[in-house]
Short mmCIF file of C-alpha atoms and ligand atoms in Angstrom, two decimals:
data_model
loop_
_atom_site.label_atom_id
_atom_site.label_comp_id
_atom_site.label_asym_id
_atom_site.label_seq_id
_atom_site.Cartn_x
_atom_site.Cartn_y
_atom_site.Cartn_z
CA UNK A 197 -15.83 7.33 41.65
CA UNK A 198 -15.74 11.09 40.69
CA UNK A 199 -18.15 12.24 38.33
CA UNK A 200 -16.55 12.86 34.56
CA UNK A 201 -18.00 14.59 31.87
CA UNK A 202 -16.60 13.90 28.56
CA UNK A 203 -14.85 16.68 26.65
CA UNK A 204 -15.53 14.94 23.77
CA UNK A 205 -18.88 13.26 24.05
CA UNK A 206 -19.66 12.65 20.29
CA UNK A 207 -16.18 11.55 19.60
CA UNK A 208 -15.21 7.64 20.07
CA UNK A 209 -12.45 5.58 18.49
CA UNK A 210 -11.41 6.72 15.60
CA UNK A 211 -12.13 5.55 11.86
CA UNK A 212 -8.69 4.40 11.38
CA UNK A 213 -8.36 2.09 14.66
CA UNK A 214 -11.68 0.89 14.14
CA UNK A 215 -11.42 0.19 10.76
CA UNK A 216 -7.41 -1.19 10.93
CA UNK A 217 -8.40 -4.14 13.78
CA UNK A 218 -11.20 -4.97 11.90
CA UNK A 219 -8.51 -6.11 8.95
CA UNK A 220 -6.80 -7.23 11.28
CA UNK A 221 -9.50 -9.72 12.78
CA UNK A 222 -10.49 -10.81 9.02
CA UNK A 223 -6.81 -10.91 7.32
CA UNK A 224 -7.70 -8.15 5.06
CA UNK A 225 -6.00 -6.07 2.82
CA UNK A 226 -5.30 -3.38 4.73
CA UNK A 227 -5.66 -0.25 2.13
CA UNK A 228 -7.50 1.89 5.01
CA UNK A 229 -5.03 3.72 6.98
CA UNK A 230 -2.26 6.14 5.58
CA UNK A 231 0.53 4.72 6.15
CA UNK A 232 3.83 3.18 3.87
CA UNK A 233 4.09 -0.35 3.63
CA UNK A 234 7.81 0.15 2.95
CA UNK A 235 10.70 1.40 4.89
CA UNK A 236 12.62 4.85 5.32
CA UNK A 237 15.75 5.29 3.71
CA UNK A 238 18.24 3.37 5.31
CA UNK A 239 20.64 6.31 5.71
CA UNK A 240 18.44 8.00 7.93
CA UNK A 241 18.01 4.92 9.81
CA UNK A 242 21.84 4.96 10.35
CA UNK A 243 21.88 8.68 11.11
CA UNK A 244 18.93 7.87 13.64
CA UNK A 245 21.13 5.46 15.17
CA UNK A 246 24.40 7.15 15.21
CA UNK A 247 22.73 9.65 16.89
CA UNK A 248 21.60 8.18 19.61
CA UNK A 249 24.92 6.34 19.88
CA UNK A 250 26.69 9.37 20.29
CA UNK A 251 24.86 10.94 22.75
CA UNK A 252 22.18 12.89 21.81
CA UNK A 253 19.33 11.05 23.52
CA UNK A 254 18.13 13.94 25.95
CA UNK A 255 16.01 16.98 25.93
CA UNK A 256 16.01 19.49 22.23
CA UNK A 257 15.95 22.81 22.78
CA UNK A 258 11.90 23.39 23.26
CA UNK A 259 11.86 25.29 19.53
CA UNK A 260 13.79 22.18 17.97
CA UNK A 261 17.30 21.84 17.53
CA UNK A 262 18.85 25.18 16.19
CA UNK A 263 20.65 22.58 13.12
CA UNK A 264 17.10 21.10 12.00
CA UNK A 265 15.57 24.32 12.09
CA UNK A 266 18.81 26.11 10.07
CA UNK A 267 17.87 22.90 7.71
CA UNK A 268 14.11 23.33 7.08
CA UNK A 269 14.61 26.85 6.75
CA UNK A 270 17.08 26.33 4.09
CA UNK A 271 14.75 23.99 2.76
CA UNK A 272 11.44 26.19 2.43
CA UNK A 273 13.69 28.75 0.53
CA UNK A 274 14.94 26.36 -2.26
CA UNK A 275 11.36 25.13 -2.60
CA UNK A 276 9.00 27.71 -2.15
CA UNK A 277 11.30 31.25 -2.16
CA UNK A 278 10.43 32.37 1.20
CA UNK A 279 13.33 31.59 4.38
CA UNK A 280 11.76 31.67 7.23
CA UNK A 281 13.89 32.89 10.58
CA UNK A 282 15.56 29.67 12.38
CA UNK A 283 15.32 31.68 15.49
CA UNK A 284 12.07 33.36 15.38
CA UNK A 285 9.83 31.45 12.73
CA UNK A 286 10.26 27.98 13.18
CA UNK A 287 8.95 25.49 15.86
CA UNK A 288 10.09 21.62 15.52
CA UNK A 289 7.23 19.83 17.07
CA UNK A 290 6.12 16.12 17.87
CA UNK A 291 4.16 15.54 14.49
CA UNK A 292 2.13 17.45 12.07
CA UNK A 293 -0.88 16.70 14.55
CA UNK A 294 1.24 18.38 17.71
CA UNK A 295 2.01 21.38 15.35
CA UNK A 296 -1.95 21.22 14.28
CA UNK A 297 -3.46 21.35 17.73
CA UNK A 298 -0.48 24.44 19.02
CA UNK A 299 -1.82 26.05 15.85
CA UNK A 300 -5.55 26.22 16.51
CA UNK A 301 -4.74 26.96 20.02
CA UNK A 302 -2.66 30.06 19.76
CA UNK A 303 -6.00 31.53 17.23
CA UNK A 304 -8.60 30.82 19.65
CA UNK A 305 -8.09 33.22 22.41
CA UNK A 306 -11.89 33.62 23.95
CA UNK A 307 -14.16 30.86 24.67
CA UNK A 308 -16.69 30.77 21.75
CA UNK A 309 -14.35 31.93 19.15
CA UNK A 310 -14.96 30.16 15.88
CA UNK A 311 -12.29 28.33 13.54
CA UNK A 312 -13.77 27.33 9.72
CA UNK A 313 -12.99 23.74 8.45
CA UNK A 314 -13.54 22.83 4.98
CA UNK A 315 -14.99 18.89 4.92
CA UNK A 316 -14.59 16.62 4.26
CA UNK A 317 -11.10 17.15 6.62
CA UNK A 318 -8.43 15.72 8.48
CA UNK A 319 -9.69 14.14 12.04
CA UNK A 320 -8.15 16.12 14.46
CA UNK A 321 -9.09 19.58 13.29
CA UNK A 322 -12.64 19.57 14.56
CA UNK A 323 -11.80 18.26 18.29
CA UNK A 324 -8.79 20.79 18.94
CA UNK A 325 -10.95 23.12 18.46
CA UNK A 326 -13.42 21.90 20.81
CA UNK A 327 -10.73 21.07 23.01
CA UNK A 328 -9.60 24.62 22.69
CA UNK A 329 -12.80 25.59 24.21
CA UNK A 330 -13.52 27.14 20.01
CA UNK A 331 -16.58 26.56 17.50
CA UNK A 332 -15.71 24.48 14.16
CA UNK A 333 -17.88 25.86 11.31
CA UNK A 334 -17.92 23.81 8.58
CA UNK A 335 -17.95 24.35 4.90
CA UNK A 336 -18.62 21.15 2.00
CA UNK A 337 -16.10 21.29 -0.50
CA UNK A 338 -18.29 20.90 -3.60
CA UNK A 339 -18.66 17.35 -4.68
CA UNK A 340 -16.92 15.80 -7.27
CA UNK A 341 -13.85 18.48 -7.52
CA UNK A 342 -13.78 18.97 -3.97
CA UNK A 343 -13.15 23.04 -4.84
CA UNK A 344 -14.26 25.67 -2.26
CA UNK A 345 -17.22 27.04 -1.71
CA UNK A 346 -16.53 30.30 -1.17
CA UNK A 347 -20.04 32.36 -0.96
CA UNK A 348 -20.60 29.65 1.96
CA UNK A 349 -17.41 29.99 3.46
CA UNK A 350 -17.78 34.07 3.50
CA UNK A 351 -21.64 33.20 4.94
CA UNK A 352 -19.94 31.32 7.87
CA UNK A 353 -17.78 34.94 8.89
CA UNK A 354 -18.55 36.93 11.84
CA UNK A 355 -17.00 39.00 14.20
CA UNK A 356 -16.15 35.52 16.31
CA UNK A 357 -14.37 33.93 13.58
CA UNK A 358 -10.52 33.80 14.16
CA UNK A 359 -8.96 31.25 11.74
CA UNK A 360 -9.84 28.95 8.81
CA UNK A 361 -8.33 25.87 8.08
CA UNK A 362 -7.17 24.60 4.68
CA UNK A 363 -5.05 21.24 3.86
CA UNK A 364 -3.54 21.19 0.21
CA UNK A 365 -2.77 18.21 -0.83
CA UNK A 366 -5.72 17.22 0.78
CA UNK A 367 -6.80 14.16 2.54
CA UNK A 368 -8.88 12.65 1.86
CA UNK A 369 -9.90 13.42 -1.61
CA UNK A 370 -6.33 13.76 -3.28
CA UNK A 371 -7.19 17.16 -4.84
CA UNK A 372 -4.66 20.33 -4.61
CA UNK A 373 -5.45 24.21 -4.52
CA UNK A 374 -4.59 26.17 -7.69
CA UNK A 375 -3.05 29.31 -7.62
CA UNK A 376 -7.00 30.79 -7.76
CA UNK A 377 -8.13 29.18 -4.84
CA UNK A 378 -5.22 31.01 -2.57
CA UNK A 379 -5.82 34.52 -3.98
CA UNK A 380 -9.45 33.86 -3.25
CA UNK A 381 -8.19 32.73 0.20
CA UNK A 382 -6.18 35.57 0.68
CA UNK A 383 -8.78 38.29 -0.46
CA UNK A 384 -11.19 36.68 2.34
CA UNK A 385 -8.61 36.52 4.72
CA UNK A 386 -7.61 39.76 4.32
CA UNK A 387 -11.25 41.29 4.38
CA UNK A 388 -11.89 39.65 7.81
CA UNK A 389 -8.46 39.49 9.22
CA UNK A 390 -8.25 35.59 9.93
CA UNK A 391 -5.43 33.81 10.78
CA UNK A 392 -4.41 30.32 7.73
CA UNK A 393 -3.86 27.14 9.17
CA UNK A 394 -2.11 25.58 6.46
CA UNK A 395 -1.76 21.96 6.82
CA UNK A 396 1.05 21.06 3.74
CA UNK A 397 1.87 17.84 5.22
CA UNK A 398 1.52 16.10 2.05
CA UNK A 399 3.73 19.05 0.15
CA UNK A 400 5.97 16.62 -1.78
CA UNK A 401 3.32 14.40 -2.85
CA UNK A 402 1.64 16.20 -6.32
CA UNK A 403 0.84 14.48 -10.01
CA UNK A 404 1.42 15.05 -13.15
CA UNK A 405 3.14 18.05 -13.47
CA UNK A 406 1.36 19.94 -10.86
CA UNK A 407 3.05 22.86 -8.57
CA UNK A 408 2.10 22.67 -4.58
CA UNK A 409 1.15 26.05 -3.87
CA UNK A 410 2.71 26.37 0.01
CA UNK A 411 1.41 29.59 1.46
CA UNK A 412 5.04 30.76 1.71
CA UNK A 413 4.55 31.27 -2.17
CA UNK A 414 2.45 34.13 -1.15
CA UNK A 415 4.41 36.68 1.81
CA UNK A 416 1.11 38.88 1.88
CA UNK A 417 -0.91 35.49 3.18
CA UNK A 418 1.83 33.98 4.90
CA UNK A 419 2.07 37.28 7.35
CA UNK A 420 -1.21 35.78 8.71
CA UNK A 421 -0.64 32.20 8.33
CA UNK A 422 1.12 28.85 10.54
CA UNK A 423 2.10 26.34 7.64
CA UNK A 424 2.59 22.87 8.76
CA UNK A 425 4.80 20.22 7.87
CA UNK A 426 5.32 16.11 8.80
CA UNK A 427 8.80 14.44 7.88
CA UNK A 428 6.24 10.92 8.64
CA UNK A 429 5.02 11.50 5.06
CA UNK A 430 8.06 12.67 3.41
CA UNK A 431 10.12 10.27 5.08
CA UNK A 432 8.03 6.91 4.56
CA UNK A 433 8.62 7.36 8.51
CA UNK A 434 4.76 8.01 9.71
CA UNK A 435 5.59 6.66 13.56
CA UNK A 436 8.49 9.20 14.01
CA UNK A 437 5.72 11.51 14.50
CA UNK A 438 8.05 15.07 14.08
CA UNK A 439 6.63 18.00 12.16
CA UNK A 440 7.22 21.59 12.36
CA UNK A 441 4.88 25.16 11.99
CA UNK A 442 6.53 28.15 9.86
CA UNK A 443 4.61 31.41 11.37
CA UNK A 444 5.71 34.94 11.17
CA UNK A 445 7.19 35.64 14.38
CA UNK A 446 4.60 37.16 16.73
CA UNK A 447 2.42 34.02 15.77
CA UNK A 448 5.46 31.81 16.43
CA UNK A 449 6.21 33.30 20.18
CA UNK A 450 2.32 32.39 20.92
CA UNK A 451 2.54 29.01 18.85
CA UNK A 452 5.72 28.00 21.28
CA UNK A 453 4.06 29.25 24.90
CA UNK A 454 1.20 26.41 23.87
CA UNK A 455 4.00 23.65 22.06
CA UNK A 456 5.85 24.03 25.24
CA UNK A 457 3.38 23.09 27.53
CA UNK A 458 2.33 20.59 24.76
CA UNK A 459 5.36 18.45 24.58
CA UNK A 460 7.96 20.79 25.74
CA UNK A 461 10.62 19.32 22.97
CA UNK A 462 10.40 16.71 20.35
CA UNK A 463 12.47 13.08 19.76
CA UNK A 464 16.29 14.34 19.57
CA UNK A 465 18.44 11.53 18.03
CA UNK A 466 15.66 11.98 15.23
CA UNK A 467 16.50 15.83 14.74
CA UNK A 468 19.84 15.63 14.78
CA UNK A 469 20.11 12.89 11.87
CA UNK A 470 17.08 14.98 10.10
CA UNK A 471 19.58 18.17 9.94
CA UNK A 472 21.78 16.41 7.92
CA UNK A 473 19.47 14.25 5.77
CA UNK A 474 17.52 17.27 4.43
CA UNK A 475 20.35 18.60 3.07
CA UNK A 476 20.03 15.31 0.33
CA UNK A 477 16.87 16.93 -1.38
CA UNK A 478 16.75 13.93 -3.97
CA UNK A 479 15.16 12.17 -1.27
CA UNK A 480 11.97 14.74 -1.04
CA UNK A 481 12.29 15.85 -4.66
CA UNK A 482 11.70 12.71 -6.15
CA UNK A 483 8.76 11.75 -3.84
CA UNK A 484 6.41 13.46 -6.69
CA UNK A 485 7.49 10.87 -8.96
CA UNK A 486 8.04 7.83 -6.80
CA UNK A 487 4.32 8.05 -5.68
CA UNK A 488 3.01 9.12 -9.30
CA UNK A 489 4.32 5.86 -10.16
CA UNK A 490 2.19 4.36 -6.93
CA UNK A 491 -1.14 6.20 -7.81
CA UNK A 492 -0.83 5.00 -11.45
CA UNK A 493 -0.12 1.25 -10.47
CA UNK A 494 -3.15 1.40 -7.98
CA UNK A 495 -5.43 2.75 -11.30
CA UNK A 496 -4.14 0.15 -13.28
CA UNK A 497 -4.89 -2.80 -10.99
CA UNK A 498 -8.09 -1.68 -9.63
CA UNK A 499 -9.02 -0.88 -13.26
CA UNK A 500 -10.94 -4.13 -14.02
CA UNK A 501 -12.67 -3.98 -10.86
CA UNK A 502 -16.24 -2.03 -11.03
CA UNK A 503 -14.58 0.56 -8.35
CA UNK A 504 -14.30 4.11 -10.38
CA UNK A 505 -11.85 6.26 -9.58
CA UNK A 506 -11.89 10.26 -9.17
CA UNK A 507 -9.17 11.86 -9.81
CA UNK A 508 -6.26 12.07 -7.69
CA UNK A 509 -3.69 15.25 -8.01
CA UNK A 510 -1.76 14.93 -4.85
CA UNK A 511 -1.44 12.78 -1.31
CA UNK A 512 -1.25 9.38 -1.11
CA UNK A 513 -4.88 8.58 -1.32
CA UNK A 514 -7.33 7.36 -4.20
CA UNK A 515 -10.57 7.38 -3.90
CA UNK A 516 -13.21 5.26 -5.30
CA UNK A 517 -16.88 5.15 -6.39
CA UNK A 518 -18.81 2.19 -5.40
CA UNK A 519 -21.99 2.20 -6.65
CA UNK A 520 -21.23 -0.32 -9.48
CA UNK A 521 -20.52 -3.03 -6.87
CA UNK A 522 -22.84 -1.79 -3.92
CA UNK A 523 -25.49 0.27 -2.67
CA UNK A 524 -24.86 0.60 1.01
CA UNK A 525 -23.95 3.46 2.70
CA UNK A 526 -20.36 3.89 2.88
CA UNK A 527 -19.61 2.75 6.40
CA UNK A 528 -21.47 -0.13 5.75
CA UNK A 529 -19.50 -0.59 2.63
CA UNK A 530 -16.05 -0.26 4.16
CA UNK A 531 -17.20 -3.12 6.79
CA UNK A 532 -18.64 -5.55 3.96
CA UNK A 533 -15.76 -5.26 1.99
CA UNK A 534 -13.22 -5.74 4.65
CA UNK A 535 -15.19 -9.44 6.04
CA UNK A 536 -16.35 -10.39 3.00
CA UNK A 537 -13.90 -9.40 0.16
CA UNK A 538 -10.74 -8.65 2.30
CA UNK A 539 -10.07 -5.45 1.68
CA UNK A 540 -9.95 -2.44 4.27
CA UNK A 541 -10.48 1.07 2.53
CA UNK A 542 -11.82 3.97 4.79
CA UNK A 543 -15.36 5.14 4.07
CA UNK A 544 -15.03 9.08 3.24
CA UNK A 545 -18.28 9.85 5.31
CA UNK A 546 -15.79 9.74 8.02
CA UNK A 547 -14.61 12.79 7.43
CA UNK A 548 -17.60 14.41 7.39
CA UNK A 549 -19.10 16.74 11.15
CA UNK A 550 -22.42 15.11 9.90
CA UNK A 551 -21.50 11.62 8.00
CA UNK A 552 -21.94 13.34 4.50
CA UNK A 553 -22.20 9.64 2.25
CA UNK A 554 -21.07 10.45 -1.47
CA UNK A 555 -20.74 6.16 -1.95
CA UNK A 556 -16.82 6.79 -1.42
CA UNK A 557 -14.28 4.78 -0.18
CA UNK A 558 -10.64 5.74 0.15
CA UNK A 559 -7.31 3.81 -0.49
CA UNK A 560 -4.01 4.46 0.15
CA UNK A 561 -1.41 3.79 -2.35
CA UNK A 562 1.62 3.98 -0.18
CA UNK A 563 1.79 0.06 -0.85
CA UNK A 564 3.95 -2.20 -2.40
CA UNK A 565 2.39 -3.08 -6.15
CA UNK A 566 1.81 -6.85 -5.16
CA UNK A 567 -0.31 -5.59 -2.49
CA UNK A 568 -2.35 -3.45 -4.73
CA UNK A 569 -2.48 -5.90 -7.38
CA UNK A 570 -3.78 -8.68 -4.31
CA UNK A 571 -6.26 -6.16 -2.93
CA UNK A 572 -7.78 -5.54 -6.66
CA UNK A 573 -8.23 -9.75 -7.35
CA UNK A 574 -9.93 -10.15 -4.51
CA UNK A 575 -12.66 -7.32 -5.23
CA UNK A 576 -12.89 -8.82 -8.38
CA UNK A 577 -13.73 -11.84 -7.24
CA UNK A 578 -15.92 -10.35 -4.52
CA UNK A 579 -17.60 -8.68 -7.75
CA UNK A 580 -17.76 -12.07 -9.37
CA UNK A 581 -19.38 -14.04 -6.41
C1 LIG B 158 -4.03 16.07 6.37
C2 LIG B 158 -3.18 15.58 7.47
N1 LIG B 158 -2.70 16.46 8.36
C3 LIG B 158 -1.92 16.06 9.38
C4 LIG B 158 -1.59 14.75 9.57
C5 LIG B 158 -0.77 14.36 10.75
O1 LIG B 158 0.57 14.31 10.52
P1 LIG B 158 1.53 13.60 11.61
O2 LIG B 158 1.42 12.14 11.39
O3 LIG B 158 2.86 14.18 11.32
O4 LIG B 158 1.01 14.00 12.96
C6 LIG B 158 -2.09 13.80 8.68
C7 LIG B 158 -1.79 12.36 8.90
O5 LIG B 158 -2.44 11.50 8.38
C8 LIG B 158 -2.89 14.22 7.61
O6 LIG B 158 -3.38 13.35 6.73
#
């Protein structure tokens, strides 16, 4: 047998598969990973359909279907005032996670070049950029309002850095960026000419009242920046797995040589019936509201239950201090709870380079209110034992 060294030799399964068959093996609740426990529309089921029915079942164009991107461009400039260029500025890709790892690849150009991440984060950030043959330096957002630290972040510049990451709304901890926290990020990115990764996958999803503040808000941040966007959350649709990156042009025409060696093109029927379903914005514009109502049913149930909530301004995720119930460290937590209570949240340590353990667990809410309400009686009795 050949010799192999791993690429990734700290990195095994992930939280969310390890965590998910562990439900799975104990009938639990599963509250863990993010994913709807309901259905997409059934119109864009149909359009799905019809489109593979007529026809259109083989390659895209590599930059996405000229229609979809015509579509999301239209899109971005009703929502955020900024249309980006359907030819030049838009790449359709296979998921917010495809358009993620293109993103990180096109800013790290020389081995050793160094990409900051803000944690706790999203999983994937840290390994593309090892995989890129790039440095994650990581940052704490400050504990309990999850804001950034900035004189850390501007300790963690040199002349190797090349990008910085930042995900509003942001999984896990359900907070969003004010308009503060972008002119800070544009001042720094300015100063030290660094390329945003903006990861707005959760862009529909804010609470009570609150504006998402897209990067394409801002055209003096957005000349540096790739925003990303997921239809899987807008869409109730997470296994569709098609996303797109908005980048001014000359970061697009780098973005595409990496997407196209990536994936080369993206699921077709699904773009075709996506060009026309955007166009019926009551479907994105009342997500807001729809999972207000979600968050605010979760609160409710869980409220008897010794669990306390933080607060939640965006996303689909809630978390939870345990310390009333338990004090074991999170992982261990998430593992008692799911055998011996039946419920499956995901301990936020996980998101953490080094396993930071604030006593956190966190929920998803994209669930139907029965199985809220179930998950909630059963901690109580777990509480009550
Ligand atoms: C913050 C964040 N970014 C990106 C993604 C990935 O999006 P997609 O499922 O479209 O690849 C997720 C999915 O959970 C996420 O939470």
């Amino acid at each position: 047998m050949p010799p192999i060294q791993s690429r990734l030799p700290h990195i095994g399964t992930t939280i969310f598969t390890t965590m998910s068959r562990l439900a799975q093996q104990h009938g639990a609740i599963n509250l863990g990973q993010g994913f709807p426990s309901f259905q997409p529309h059934p119109d864009l089921i149909a359009l799905v359909t019809e489109a593979m029915v007529a026809g259109h079942n083989q390659y895209a164009p590599m930059e996405g279907l000229m229609t979809l991107r015509e579509a999301i461009s239209n899109k971005n400039l009703l929502g955020y005032g900024y249309q980006p260029d359907p030819v030049s500025e838009i790449t359709v890709c296979s998921g917010g996670t495809e358009a993620l790892f293109a993103a990180i690849a096109t800013c790290i150009t020389a081995p050793g070049d160094e990409v900051i991440l803000l944690q706790p984060c999203y999983d994937s950030y840290g390994p593309a950029i090892l995989l890129n043959g790039g440095v994650p330096r990581y940052s704490d957002l400050l504990y309990p309002t999850y804001s950034p630290d900035w004189d850390h972040i501007r300790q963690l510049i040199n002349p190797k850095t090349k990008a910085i990451v930042i995900n509003t709304p942001h999984n896990p901890t359900g907070t969003i960026w004010s308009t503060d926290d972008i002119q800070q990020l544009g001042r720094l990115a300015e100063a030290h000419d660094l390329i945003i990764i903006a990861d707005e996958v959760y862009e529909h999803i804010t609470f009570d009242g609150r504006q998402h503040e897209s990067i394409l808000r801002y055209p003096d941040l957005y000349e540096r920046a790739i925003v990303i966007h997921s239809f899987g959350k807008t869409y109730h649709a997470t296994g569709f797995k098609l996303g797109y990156a908005l980048a001014p042009a000359h970061l697009t025409a780098e973005l595409r040589k990496i997407h196209q060696y990536l994936t080369f093109a993206s699921f077709t029927p699904l773009q075709h019936a996506l060009a026309t379903f955007l166009g019926q914005t009551e479907h994105y514009l009342g997500l807001s509201a729809f999972y207000q109502t979600k968050r605010d049913q979760m609160l409710s149930a869980f409220a008897p239950t010794p669990l306390v909530p933080l607060d939640c301004e965006g996303t689909y995720f809630q978390l939870y201090d345990y310390t009333a119930l338990s004090n074991l460290p999170d992982k261990d937590f998430a593992i008692e709870l799911t055998t011996a209570a039946g419920v499956t949240g995901i301990p936020v340590s996980s998101f953490y380079h080094q396993g930071n353990d604030q006593r956190l667990l966190r929920f998803c809410f994209a669930k139907d209110e029965a199985l809220m309400q179930a998950a909630a009686d059963k901690i109580m009795a777990y509480a009550n034992r």
